[in-house]
């Protein structure tokens, strides 16, 4: 007889006489382990659902209190029911919801770029930087769009959408026929691209780099970060092809007026300009910031730009665990 | 084995210590293929070389722990790795309290992180470093040194001690008559021990009178009737076990993991970007180049047959965990470092009642050290102008690792 062991959303079959560790490793799912005989404690994990038999787990390695708290040694424990194993420090997330939204506004704000405002009947709990998934009417296809909102702007969702030629969701719908009053089906909030909880946010300097409509979540994140620590250093780079792709300049000028340590830096890649920086935004960061130690970094937009940003941030010695990224991976490449 | 025909192992007569220390893999690959349990003349001992046979011998009720001849010559008696029964149980009960997971969890971060930070601060703005001597070894010895109560012994001294004890412990070459082939090779170990005694004896004198929370103070007092302490002659051999293996191996482990990762730039990148992968990277590093490559042994307690070989009672067998972890019957392309290989247990920490007592501590020391290294220098690159050489048969790791980065 066998049971299902669920680890971080993955289900693995585990025979009644098989250790949780053995079942996971055989399924190609790595978990920490060293001695495989119950003596080192490396494989200790938390059973959050179901029950296990601790078998020969020595009390030296797994104390009675730890057993009572639901801990187990994966290399010794056998399932006696289906078992769910907790991940490291389960983060609480906002519950995922199915949403029925109404289009309140559709505005062309830059070349091939639209702002779409969606009204919700009920407020939505989310963290600035997360995204929602829209269902494309007719096709049933789902596409992700980041929220430009702060968490208290919870009744009207703001999306920035860039047209993709021939795109099902964009060319075929959001840029063609979408009208005020339309009803849109969506799910959200999704994603882990958001600030740490306020209690863990020490107000350290931040650099944000958005490519095209990759700016959207950064609008919410930057405003949230500045609301928490009005004097913190925040540099926001907006990378686009040409001046015609820029938008929301006034909004950032206003933010800069309120926050002396906030800077908005548009960077044009395909167009010489006397007014704006040229090149790639991640290179502009490397030129501007000699050391990003102690900074956090936020990257959103085309995958190649995000990858370049990770390299640029590390080059300036930003700690990798403070590098956050959101890639606008095309749906057909999401797999 | 299905055949009773004995393989021709005369090629083993030509194997030398120097060759094994430089690169043991060729010899052991052949041993695994031809004779997973074989008598190796230069070592004067039987050797277990496959995962299956190492595990069998290490955990068999028909075997017990024994120290290798050169090891015994270096550490003396009763070293924890070479005793059994009540003495072994007493020594395990002496060392284990400080190494229990719940205990280690309580202080490991506060112990190791500041040490790692301190060493990083000394070179993080230089743009280049030799990580074995400037980081891996210092973090390793300082963490354990402070735990043991050896705060007053500087890190370079602790590094010097393990290096000398190492060369003495692995001075394993035997003559046909069963004598040490190179008795001179024990001299530097003897000198190190004399120095250790000169420094540690006064500390022991103090701990006898004024116990504190250091591990060695606990070793003296724990479980003893009031007013009594364990005799220092009784604990010194195990102090030497610590001053060699426990001091040296986390440093070897970190350095080997780094070299392995450097051999797979995309995997290096993944681990730097996602520190959650560090424990897995270390685990593969331990498999790829096992720090305790071939240093411990077991002895048969009765006539037994292992891997088709009949061995009489009282026969020592060396456990070559570093070879077992390259067993192609278990691991595909074992000599390749691969973070993503199918995750299977390895034998780098041994098995059975003599398995490593410091696994949990060692894994965390290595994890925290690499976390801090990648956090401070995420743009680390191997200095390709400098080669990397591994050395060692008993204990193995890179002798140096030059790196550069943009500051
Ligand atoms: C987490 C997440 C958040 C996102 N947030 C936003 C957002 O806030 N704003 C936004 O505009 N988009 C965002 N996207 C991208 C969005 O989800 C769609 O992929 C995009 O709008 C294209 O959808 P489509 O149906 O129009 O094109 P599809 O029909 O999916 O694609 C048509 C063709 O164009 C290619 N293609 C798709 N996108 C691109 C591109 N960017 N460049 C070049 N070729 C492309 C496809 O590979 C395909 O061949 C996000 C994506 C993810 C994964
Ligand atoms: C990466 C680092 C380390 C590795 C790879 C390692 C590996 C090993 C191995 C292979 C053995 C022999 C097991 C056997 O014969 O089956 C051993 C024994 C031992 N190790 Fe470790 N070790 C490491 C670090 C440590 C540390 C830091 C400590 C203490 C703090 C420690 C304490 C011991 C002890 C006490 C023994 C002897 C156990 C006995 O014989 O009962 N080790 N180790
Ligand atoms: S792996 Fe050592 S206790 Fe499970």
CSV table of N, CA and C in Angstrom, one decimal, chain A residues 21-22 24-26 28-37 39-44 60-61 63 66 286 290 293 307 310-311 313-323 325, chain B residues 55 59 92 96 100-102 105 117 124-125 269 272-275 279-280 283 342-346 349-353 355-356 359-360 363 374-379 405-407:
chain,number,residue,atom,x,y,z
A,21,UNK,N,12.2,10.4,2.7
A,21,UNK,CA,13.4,10.8,1.9
A,21,UNK,C,13.6,10.0,0.7
A,22,UNK,N,13.6,8.7,0.9
A,22,UNK,CA,13.8,7.8,-0.2
A,22,UNK,C,12.8,8.0,-1.3
A,24,UNK,N,11.2,10.8,-2.0
A,24,UNK,CA,11.5,12.0,-2.7
A,24,UNK,C,12.7,11.9,-3.6
A,25,UNK,N,13.8,11.4,-3.1
A,25,UNK,CA,15.0,11.3,-3.9
A,25,UNK,C,14.8,10.5,-5.2
A,26,UNK,N,14.0,9.4,-5.0
A,26,UNK,CA,13.8,8.5,-6.2
A,26,UNK,C,12.9,9.2,-7.2
A,28,UNK,N,13.3,12.2,-7.9
A,28,UNK,CA,14.1,13.3,-8.4
A,28,UNK,C,14.0,14.6,-7.7
A,29,UNK,N,13.3,14.5,-6.5
A,29,UNK,CA,13.1,15.7,-5.7
A,29,UNK,C,14.1,15.8,-4.6
A,30,UNK,N,15.0,16.8,-4.7
A,30,UNK,CA,16.1,16.8,-3.7
A,30,UNK,C,15.6,17.3,-2.4
A,31,UNK,N,16.1,16.7,-1.3
A,31,UNK,CA,15.9,17.4,0.0
A,31,UNK,C,17.2,17.1,0.8
A,32,UNK,N,17.5,18.0,1.7
A,32,UNK,CA,18.8,17.9,2.5
A,32,UNK,C,18.9,16.5,3.1
A,33,UNK,N,20.0,15.9,3.0
A,33,UNK,CA,20.2,14.6,3.7
A,33,UNK,C,21.7,14.3,3.8
A,34,UNK,N,22.2,13.6,4.8
A,34,UNK,CA,23.6,13.3,4.9
A,34,UNK,C,23.8,11.9,5.3
A,35,UNK,N,23.3,11.5,6.5
A,35,UNK,CA,23.7,10.2,7.0
A,35,UNK,C,22.8,9.1,6.6
A,36,UNK,N,21.6,9.4,6.4
A,36,UNK,CA,20.6,8.4,6.0
A,36,UNK,C,20.4,7.3,7.0
A,37,UNK,N,20.8,7.6,8.3
A,37,UNK,CA,20.6,6.6,9.3
A,37,UNK,C,20.0,7.3,10.6
A,39,UNK,N,20.9,9.8,12.3
A,39,UNK,CA,21.8,10.3,13.4
A,39,UNK,C,22.3,11.8,13.2
A,40,UNK,N,22.1,12.4,12.0
A,40,UNK,CA,22.6,13.7,11.9
A,40,UNK,C,21.6,14.9,11.9
A,41,UNK,N,20.4,14.6,11.6
A,41,UNK,CA,19.4,15.7,11.7
A,41,UNK,C,19.2,16.5,10.5
A,42,UNK,N,20.1,16.3,9.5
A,42,UNK,CA,20.0,17.1,8.3
A,42,UNK,C,18.7,17.1,7.5
A,43,UNK,N,18.0,16.0,7.6
A,43,UNK,CA,16.8,15.8,6.8
A,43,UNK,C,15.5,16.2,7.6
A,44,UNK,N,15.7,16.9,8.7
A,44,UNK,CA,14.5,17.2,9.5
A,44,UNK,C,13.5,18.1,8.7
A,60,UNK,N,17.9,11.5,20.4
A,60,UNK,CA,19.0,12.5,20.4
A,60,UNK,C,18.8,13.4,19.2
A,61,UNK,N,18.4,12.9,18.1
A,61,UNK,CA,18.3,13.6,16.8
A,61,UNK,C,17.0,14.3,16.7
A,63,UNK,N,13.9,15.3,19.2
A,63,UNK,CA,13.5,15.2,20.5
A,63,UNK,C,12.0,15.0,20.6
A,66,UNK,N,10.2,18.1,19.6
A,66,UNK,CA,10.2,18.3,18.1
A,66,UNK,C,9.1,17.4,17.5
A,286,UNK,N,24.9,50.6,-14.1
A,286,UNK,CA,26.3,50.3,-13.9
A,286,UNK,C,27.1,51.6,-13.9
A,290,UNK,N,28.3,53.1,-8.3
A,290,UNK,CA,29.6,52.4,-8.1
A,290,UNK,C,29.5,51.1,-7.3
A,293,UNK,N,26.1,47.5,-2.8
A,293,UNK,CA,26.1,46.7,-1.6
A,293,UNK,C,25.1,47.3,-0.6
A,307,UNK,N,17.7,39.3,-17.3
A,307,UNK,CA,19.0,38.6,-17.1
A,307,UNK,C,20.2,39.5,-17.1
A,310,UNK,N,20.3,41.2,-13.7
A,310,UNK,CA,20.9,40.4,-12.6
A,310,UNK,C,22.4,40.5,-12.7
A,311,UNK,N,23.0,40.4,-13.9
A,311,UNK,CA,24.4,40.5,-14.1
A,311,UNK,C,25.0,41.8,-13.6
A,313,UNK,N,23.6,44.0,-11.6
A,313,UNK,CA,23.5,44.1,-10.1
A,313,UNK,C,24.6,43.4,-9.4
A,314,UNK,N,24.9,42.1,-9.8
A,314,UNK,CA,25.9,41.4,-9.1
A,314,UNK,C,27.3,42.0,-9.4
A,315,UNK,N,27.4,42.6,-10.6
A,315,UNK,CA,28.7,43.2,-10.9
A,315,UNK,C,28.9,44.4,-9.9
A,316,UNK,N,27.9,45.0,-9.5
A,316,UNK,CA,28.0,46.1,-8.5
A,316,UNK,C,27.8,45.5,-7.1
A,317,UNK,N,27.9,44.2,-7.0
A,317,UNK,CA,28.0,43.5,-5.7
A,317,UNK,C,26.7,43.6,-4.9
A,318,UNK,N,25.6,43.6,-5.5
A,318,UNK,CA,24.3,43.5,-4.8
A,318,UNK,C,24.2,42.1,-4.4
A,319,UNK,N,23.7,41.8,-3.1
A,319,UNK,CA,23.5,40.5,-2.6
A,319,UNK,C,22.4,39.8,-3.4
A,320,UNK,N,22.7,38.6,-4.0
A,320,UNK,CA,21.7,38.0,-4.9
A,320,UNK,C,20.3,37.8,-4.2
A,321,UNK,N,20.3,37.6,-2.9
A,321,UNK,CA,19.0,37.4,-2.3
A,321,UNK,C,18.2,38.6,-2.3
A,322,UNK,N,18.8,39.8,-2.6
A,322,UNK,CA,18.0,41.0,-2.7
A,322,UNK,C,17.7,41.4,-4.1
A,323,UNK,N,17.9,40.5,-5.0
A,323,UNK,CA,17.6,40.8,-6.4
A,323,UNK,C,16.3,40.1,-6.7
A,325,UNK,N,13.0,39.6,-9.4
A,325,UNK,CA,12.8,39.7,-10.9
A,325,UNK,C,11.4,39.2,-11.3
B,55,UNK,N,29.5,0.4,2.3
B,55,UNK,CA,28.4,0.5,3.2
B,55,UNK,C,28.2,-0.8,4.0
B,59,UNK,N,28.7,-0.9,8.1
B,59,UNK,CA,27.5,-1.1,9.0
B,59,UNK,C,27.3,-2.6,9.4
B,92,UNK,N,31.5,9.0,22.4
B,92,UNK,CA,30.4,9.6,21.6
B,92,UNK,C,29.5,10.4,22.5
B,96,UNK,N,28.9,14.3,21.5
B,96,UNK,CA,27.6,14.5,20.9
B,96,UNK,C,26.8,15.7,21.4
B,100,UNK,N,24.4,18.0,18.7
B,100,UNK,CA,23.1,17.7,18.4
B,100,UNK,C,22.4,18.8,17.6
B,101,UNK,N,21.5,18.4,16.6
B,101,UNK,CA,20.9,19.4,15.8
B,101,UNK,C,20.2,20.5,16.6
B,102,UNK,N,19.4,20.2,17.6
B,102,UNK,CA,18.7,21.2,18.4
B,102,UNK,C,19.7,22.2,19.1
B,105,UNK,N,21.4,24.3,16.2
B,105,UNK,CA,20.5,25.3,15.7
B,105,UNK,C,20.5,26.6,16.6
B,117,UNK,N,32.0,36.9,8.1
B,117,UNK,CA,32.1,38.3,7.8
B,117,UNK,C,33.5,38.9,8.0
B,124,UNK,N,37.5,41.5,0.8
B,124,UNK,CA,36.4,41.7,-0.2
B,124,UNK,C,36.5,42.8,-1.1
B,125,UNK,N,37.4,43.8,-0.8
B,125,UNK,CA,37.6,44.9,-1.7
B,125,UNK,C,38.9,44.8,-2.5
B,269,UNK,N,26.2,30.1,-11.4
B,269,UNK,CA,25.3,31.2,-11.5
B,269,UNK,C,24.0,31.0,-10.7
B,272,UNK,N,24.5,31.1,-6.9
B,272,UNK,CA,24.8,32.4,-6.4
B,272,UNK,C,23.4,33.2,-6.4
B,273,UNK,N,22.6,33.0,-7.5
B,273,UNK,CA,21.4,33.7,-7.6
B,273,UNK,C,20.3,33.2,-6.6
B,274,UNK,N,20.4,31.9,-6.2
B,274,UNK,CA,19.4,31.4,-5.3
B,274,UNK,C,20.1,30.6,-4.2
B,275,UNK,N,20.4,31.3,-3.1
B,275,UNK,CA,21.1,30.7,-2.0
B,275,UNK,C,20.4,29.4,-1.4
B,279,UNK,N,22.8,24.2,0.1
B,279,UNK,CA,23.0,22.9,0.7
B,279,UNK,C,23.1,21.8,-0.4
B,280,UNK,N,22.3,21.9,-1.4
B,280,UNK,CA,22.4,20.9,-2.5
B,280,UNK,C,23.8,20.9,-3.1
B,283,UNK,N,26.2,19.3,-0.9
B,283,UNK,CA,26.0,17.8,-0.9
B,283,UNK,C,26.7,17.2,-2.1
B,342,UNK,N,20.6,13.2,-10.5
B,342,UNK,CA,19.5,12.6,-9.6
B,342,UNK,C,20.0,12.5,-8.2
B,343,UNK,N,19.2,13.0,-7.3
B,343,UNK,CA,19.7,13.1,-5.9
B,343,UNK,C,19.7,11.7,-5.2
B,344,UNK,N,20.9,11.2,-5.0
B,344,UNK,CA,21.0,10.0,-4.3
B,344,UNK,C,21.9,10.2,-3.1
B,345,UNK,N,21.7,9.4,-2.0
B,345,UNK,CA,22.6,9.6,-0.8
B,345,UNK,C,24.0,9.3,-1.2
B,346,UNK,N,24.9,9.9,-0.5
B,346,UNK,CA,26.3,9.6,-0.7
B,346,UNK,C,26.9,9.1,0.6
B,349,UNK,N,30.0,11.2,4.7
B,349,UNK,CA,30.1,11.2,6.1
B,349,UNK,C,30.1,9.9,6.8
B,350,UNK,N,30.4,8.9,5.9
B,350,UNK,CA,30.5,7.5,6.5
B,350,UNK,C,29.1,6.9,6.8
B,351,UNK,N,29.2,5.7,7.5
B,351,UNK,CA,28.0,5.0,7.8
B,351,UNK,C,28.2,4.1,9.1
B,352,UNK,N,27.1,3.8,9.7
B,352,UNK,CA,27.2,2.9,10.8
B,352,UNK,C,27.5,3.6,12.1
B,353,UNK,N,27.9,2.9,13.1
B,353,UNK,CA,28.0,3.5,14.5
B,353,UNK,C,29.2,4.4,14.5
B,355,UNK,N,29.8,6.6,12.0
B,355,UNK,CA,29.6,7.7,11.1
B,355,UNK,C,29.9,9.0,11.8
B,356,UNK,N,30.2,10.0,10.9
B,356,UNK,CA,30.6,11.3,11.4
B,356,UNK,C,29.7,11.8,12.5
B,359,UNK,N,28.2,15.9,11.4
B,359,UNK,CA,27.5,16.2,10.1
B,359,UNK,C,26.7,17.5,10.1
B,360,UNK,N,25.9,17.6,11.1
B,360,UNK,CA,24.9,18.7,11.2
B,360,UNK,C,25.7,20.1,11.3
B,363,UNK,N,27.7,20.7,8.0
B,363,UNK,CA,26.9,21.2,6.9
B,363,UNK,C,26.5,22.7,7.1
B,374,UNK,N,28.9,34.4,-1.2
B,374,UNK,CA,28.2,34.8,-2.4
B,374,UNK,C,27.4,36.1,-2.2
B,375,UNK,N,27.1,36.4,-0.9
B,375,UNK,CA,26.4,37.6,-0.6
B,375,UNK,C,27.3,38.8,-0.8
B,376,UNK,N,28.6,38.6,-0.3
B,376,UNK,CA,29.5,39.7,-0.3
B,376,UNK,C,30.1,39.9,-1.7
B,377,UNK,N,30.3,38.8,-2.4
B,377,UNK,CA,31.0,38.8,-3.7
B,377,UNK,C,30.2,38.0,-4.8
B,378,UNK,N,29.1,38.6,-5.2
B,378,UNK,CA,28.2,37.8,-6.1
B,378,UNK,C,28.9,37.7,-7.5
B,379,UNK,N,29.9,38.5,-7.7
B,379,UNK,CA,30.5,38.5,-9.1
B,379,UNK,C,31.8,37.8,-9.1
B,405,UNK,N,37.4,39.3,-8.9
B,405,UNK,CA,36.1,39.9,-9.1
B,405,UNK,C,36.3,41.4,-9.3
B,406,UNK,N,35.3,42.0,-9.8
B,406,UNK,CA,35.3,43.5,-10.0
B,406,UNK,C,35.0,44.2,-8.7
B,407,UNK,N,35.7,45.2,-8.4
B,407,UNK,CA,35.4,45.9,-7.1
B,407,UNK,C,34.9,47.3,-7.5
